Coordinates of C-alpha atoms in Angstrom, one line a residue:
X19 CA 0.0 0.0 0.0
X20 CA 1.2 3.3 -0.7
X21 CA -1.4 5.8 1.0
X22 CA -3.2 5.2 3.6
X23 CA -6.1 7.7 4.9
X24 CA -8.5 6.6 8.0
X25 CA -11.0 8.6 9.7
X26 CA -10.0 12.2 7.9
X27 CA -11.9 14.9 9.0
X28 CA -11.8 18.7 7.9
X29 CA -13.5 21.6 10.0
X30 CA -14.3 25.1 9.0
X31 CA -15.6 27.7 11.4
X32 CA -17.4 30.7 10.6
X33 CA -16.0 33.5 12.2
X34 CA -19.5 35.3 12.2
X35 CA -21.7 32.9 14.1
X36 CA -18.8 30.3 15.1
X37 CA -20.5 27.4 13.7
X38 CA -18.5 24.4 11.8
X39 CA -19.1 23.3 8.4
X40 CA -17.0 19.6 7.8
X41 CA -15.7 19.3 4.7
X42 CA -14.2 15.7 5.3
X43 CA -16.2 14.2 8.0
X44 CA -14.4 10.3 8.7
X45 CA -13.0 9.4 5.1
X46 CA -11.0 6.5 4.1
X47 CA -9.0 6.0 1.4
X48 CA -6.4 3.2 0.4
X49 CA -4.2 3.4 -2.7
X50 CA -1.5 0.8 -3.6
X51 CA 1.6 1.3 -6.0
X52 CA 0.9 2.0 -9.9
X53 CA -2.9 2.5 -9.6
X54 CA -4.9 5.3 -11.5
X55 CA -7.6 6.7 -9.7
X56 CA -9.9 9.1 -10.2
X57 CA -11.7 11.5 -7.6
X58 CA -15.4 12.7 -8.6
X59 CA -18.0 14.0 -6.4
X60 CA -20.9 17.2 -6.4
X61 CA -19.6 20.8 -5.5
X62 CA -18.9 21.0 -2.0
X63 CA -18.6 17.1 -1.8
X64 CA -14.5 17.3 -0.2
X65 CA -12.1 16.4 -3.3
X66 CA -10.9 19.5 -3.3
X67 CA -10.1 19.7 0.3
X68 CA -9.1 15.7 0.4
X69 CA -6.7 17.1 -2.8
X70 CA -5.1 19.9 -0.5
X71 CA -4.6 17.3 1.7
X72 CA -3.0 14.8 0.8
X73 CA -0.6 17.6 -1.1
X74 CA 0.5 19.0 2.1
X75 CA -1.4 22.4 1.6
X76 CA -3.3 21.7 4.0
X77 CA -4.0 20.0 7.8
X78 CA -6.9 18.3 8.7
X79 CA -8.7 18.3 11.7
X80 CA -8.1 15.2 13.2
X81 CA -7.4 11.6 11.4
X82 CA -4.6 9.2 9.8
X83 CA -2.1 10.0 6.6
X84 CA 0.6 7.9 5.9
X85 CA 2.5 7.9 2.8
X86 CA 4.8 4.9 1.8
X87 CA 4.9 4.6 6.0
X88 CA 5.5 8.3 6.6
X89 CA 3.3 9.8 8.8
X90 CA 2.4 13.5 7.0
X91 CA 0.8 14.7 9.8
X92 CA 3.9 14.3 11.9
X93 CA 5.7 16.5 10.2
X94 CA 7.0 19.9 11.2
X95 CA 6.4 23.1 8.2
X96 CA 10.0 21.8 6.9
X97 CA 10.4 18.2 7.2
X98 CA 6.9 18.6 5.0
X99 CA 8.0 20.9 2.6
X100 CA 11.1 18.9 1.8
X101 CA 8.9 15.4 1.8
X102 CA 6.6 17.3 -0.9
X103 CA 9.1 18.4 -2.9
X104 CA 11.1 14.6 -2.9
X105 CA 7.4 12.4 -2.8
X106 CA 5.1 14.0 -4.5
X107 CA 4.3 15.6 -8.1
X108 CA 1.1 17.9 -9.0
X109 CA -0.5 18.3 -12.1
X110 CA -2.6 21.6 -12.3
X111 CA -5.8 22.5 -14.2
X112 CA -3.8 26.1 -14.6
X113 CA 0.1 24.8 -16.0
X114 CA 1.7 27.0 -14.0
X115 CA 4.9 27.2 -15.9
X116 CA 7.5 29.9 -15.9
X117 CA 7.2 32.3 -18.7
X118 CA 10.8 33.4 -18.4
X119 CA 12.5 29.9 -18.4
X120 CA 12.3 27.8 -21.3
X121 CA 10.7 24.1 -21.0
X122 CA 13.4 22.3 -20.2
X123 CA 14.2 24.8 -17.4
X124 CA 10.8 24.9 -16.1
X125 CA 10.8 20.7 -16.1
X126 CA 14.7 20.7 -14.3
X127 CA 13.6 23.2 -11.5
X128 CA 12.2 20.6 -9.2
X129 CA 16.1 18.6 -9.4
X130 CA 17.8 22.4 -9.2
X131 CA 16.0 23.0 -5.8
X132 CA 17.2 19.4 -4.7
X133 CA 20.8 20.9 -6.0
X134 CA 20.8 17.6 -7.8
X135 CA 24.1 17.2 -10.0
X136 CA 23.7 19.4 -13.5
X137 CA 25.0 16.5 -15.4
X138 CA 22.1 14.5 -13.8
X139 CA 19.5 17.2 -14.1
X140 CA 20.7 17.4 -18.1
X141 CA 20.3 13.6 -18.7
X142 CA 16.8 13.1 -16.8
X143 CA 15.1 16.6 -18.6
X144 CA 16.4 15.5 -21.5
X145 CA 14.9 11.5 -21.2
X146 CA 11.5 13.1 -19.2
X147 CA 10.7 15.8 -23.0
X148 CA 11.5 12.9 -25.3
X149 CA 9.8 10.3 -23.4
X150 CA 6.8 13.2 -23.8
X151 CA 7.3 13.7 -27.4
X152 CA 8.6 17.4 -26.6
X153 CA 12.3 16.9 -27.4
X154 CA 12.0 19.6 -30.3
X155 CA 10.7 22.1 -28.2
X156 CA 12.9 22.1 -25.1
X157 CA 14.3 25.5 -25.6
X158 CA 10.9 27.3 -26.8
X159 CA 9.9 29.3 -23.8
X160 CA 5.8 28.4 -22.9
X161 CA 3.9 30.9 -24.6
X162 CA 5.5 29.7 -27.9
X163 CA 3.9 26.0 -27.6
X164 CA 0.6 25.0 -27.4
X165 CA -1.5 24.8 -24.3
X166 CA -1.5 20.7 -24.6
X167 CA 2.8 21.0 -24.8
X168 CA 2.4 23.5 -21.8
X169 CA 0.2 20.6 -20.1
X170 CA 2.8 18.0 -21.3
X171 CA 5.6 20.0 -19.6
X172 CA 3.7 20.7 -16.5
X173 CA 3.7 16.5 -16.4
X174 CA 7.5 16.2 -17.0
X175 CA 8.0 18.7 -14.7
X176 CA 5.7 16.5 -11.7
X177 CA 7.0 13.2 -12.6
X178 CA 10.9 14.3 -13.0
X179 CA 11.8 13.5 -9.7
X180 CA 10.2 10.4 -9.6
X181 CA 8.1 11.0 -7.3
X182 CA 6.2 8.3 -5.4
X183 CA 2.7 9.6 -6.2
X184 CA 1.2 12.2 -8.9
X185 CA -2.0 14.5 -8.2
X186 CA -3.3 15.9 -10.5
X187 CA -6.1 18.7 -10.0
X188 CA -8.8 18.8 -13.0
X189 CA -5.6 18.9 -15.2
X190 CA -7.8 18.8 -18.7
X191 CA -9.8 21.7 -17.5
X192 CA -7.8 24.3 -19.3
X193 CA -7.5 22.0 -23.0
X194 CA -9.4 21.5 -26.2
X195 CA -11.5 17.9 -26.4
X196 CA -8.0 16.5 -28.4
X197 CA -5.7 18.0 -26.3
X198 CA -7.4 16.4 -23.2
X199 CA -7.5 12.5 -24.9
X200 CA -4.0 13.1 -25.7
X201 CA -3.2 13.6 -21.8
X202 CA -5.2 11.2 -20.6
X203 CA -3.7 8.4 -22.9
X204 CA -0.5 10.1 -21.7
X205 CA -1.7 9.5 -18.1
X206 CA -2.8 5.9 -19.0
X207 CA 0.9 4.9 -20.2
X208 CA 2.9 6.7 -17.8
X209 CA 1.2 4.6 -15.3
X210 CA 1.4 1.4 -17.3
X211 CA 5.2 1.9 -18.6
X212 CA 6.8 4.0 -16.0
X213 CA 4.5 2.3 -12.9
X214 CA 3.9 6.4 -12.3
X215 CA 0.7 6.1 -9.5
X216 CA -1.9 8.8 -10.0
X217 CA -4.5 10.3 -8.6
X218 CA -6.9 12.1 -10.3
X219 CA -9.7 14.7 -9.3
X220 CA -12.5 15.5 -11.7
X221 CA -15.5 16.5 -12.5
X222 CA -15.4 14.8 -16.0
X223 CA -16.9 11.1 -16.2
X224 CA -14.9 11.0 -20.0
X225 CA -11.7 12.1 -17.9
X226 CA -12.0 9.8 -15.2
X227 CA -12.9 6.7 -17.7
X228 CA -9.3 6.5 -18.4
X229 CA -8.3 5.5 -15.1
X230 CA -8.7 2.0 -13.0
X231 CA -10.7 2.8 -9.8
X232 CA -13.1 5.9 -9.2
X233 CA -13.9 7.2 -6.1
X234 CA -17.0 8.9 -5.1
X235 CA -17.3 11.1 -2.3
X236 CA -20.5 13.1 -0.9
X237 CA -20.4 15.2 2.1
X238 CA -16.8 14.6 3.0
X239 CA -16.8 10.6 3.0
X240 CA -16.4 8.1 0.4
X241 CA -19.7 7.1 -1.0
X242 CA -18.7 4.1 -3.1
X243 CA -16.2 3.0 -5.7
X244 CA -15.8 1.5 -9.4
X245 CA -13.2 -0.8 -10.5
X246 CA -13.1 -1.6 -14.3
X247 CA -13.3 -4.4 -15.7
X248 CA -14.7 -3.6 -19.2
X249 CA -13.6 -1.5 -21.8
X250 CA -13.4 2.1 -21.7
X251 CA -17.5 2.4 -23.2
X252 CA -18.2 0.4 -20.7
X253 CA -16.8 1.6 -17.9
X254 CA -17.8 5.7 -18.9
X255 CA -21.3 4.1 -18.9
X256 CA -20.6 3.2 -15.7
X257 CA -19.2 6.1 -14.0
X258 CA -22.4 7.8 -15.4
X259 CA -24.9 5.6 -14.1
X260 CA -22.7 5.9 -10.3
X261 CA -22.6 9.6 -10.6
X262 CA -26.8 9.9 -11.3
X263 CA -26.7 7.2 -7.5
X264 CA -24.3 9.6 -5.9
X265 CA -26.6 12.3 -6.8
X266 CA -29.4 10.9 -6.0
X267 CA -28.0 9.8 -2.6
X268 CA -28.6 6.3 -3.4
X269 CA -26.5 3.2 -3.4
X270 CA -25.2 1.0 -6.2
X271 CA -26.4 -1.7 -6.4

């Protein structure tokens, strides 16, 4: 197992009249080396806040979170921010790439705040932007590419330090319908030929098709879960037919 999550809970209070809204009210979430999972849930449902998380931005209330054995929540402002930065990878609906440093640059600064050896940063950027089909475009800076290439580098950029998991944060919000297959295929075989493990949060059934598992949550707790075992058709179908039960605050079957 890779992350474990028991009994997560979230508070809110409202400053005005002191009450507590919960975003995350007891969840509990398992995910094992090289899976693909996808998040979904209403507005308001917790991904978001489950998202923030489990990406160190922020605490819970009370509960369990232990990656690869390492308790998260044990962790003082720096141990964290150096376990973030050597475990983790994030994929943004907005790129967030530099405008002032070419690709390559913008995909080595993760091993140049590690001070990794230059040499070694060279040799991985250069592996991570052919491996992504952007070898050509390495020294174009980002607003000469296209927003897909821009995605594709914001992937290099999460995955070049081999990190042991990738979140990824509604990362085909900002693309065109071809753009988006094209990164989610991408997705699919970085998980099946570099064992990358991913988790996904969307609000896009298509989007979360790709993957192997989809969680539901409503009102900050898992609701239920799909594994699939058909084909892609199948398993959208699926997901569509689970979303209208989680909406409906009814069960699967």
């Amino acid at each position: 197992m890779l992350l474990h999550v028991r009994a997560l809970t979230k508070a809110y209070r409202n400053t005005r009249n002191g009450l507590e809204t919960w975003a995350l009210n007891g969840l509990e979430l398992d995910v094992y080396r090289q899976e693909f999972i996808s998040i979904m849930g209403p507005s308001g449902s917790g991904k978001t806040t489950l998202l923030n998380i489990l990406a160190g931005l922020d605490r819970p209330t009370s509960g369990e979170l232990c990656l690869q054995g390492e308790n998260m929540l044990a962790l003082n402002a720096d141990e964290l921010a150096l376990f973030r930065r050597r475990n983790l990878g994030f994929v943004f609906q907005d790129f967030n790439l530099l405008d002032t440093l070419t690709l390559a640059e913008n995909v080595a600064l993760p091993l140049s705040l590690d001070k990794r050896g230059g040499g070694d940063i060279r040799q991985r950027v250069d592996e991570m932007l052919h491996f992504l089909s952007l070898g050509e475009q390495m020294q174009r800076y980002p607003y000469e590419v296209s927003g897909g290439q821009q995605q594709r580098t914001a992937v290099a950029r999460a995955l070049i330090h081999r990190p042991r998991l990738l979140l990824a944060d509604e990362p085909t919000g900002n693309l065109d319908s071809a753009s988006a297959r094209a990164l989610l295929e991408l997705f699919q075989q970085l998980n099946s030929q570099q064992q990358a493990t991913i988790l996904m949060v969307t609000h896009d059934p298509f989007s979360a098709s790709y993957s192997q598992r989809v969680v539901f949550i409503k009102d900050g707790r898992v609701f239920c879960q799909l594994q699939r075992s058909s084909s892609q058709p199948q398993f959208f179908q699926s997901i569509l037919d689970a979303l209208a039960h989680v909406e409906g605050g009814h069960e699967l079957a």
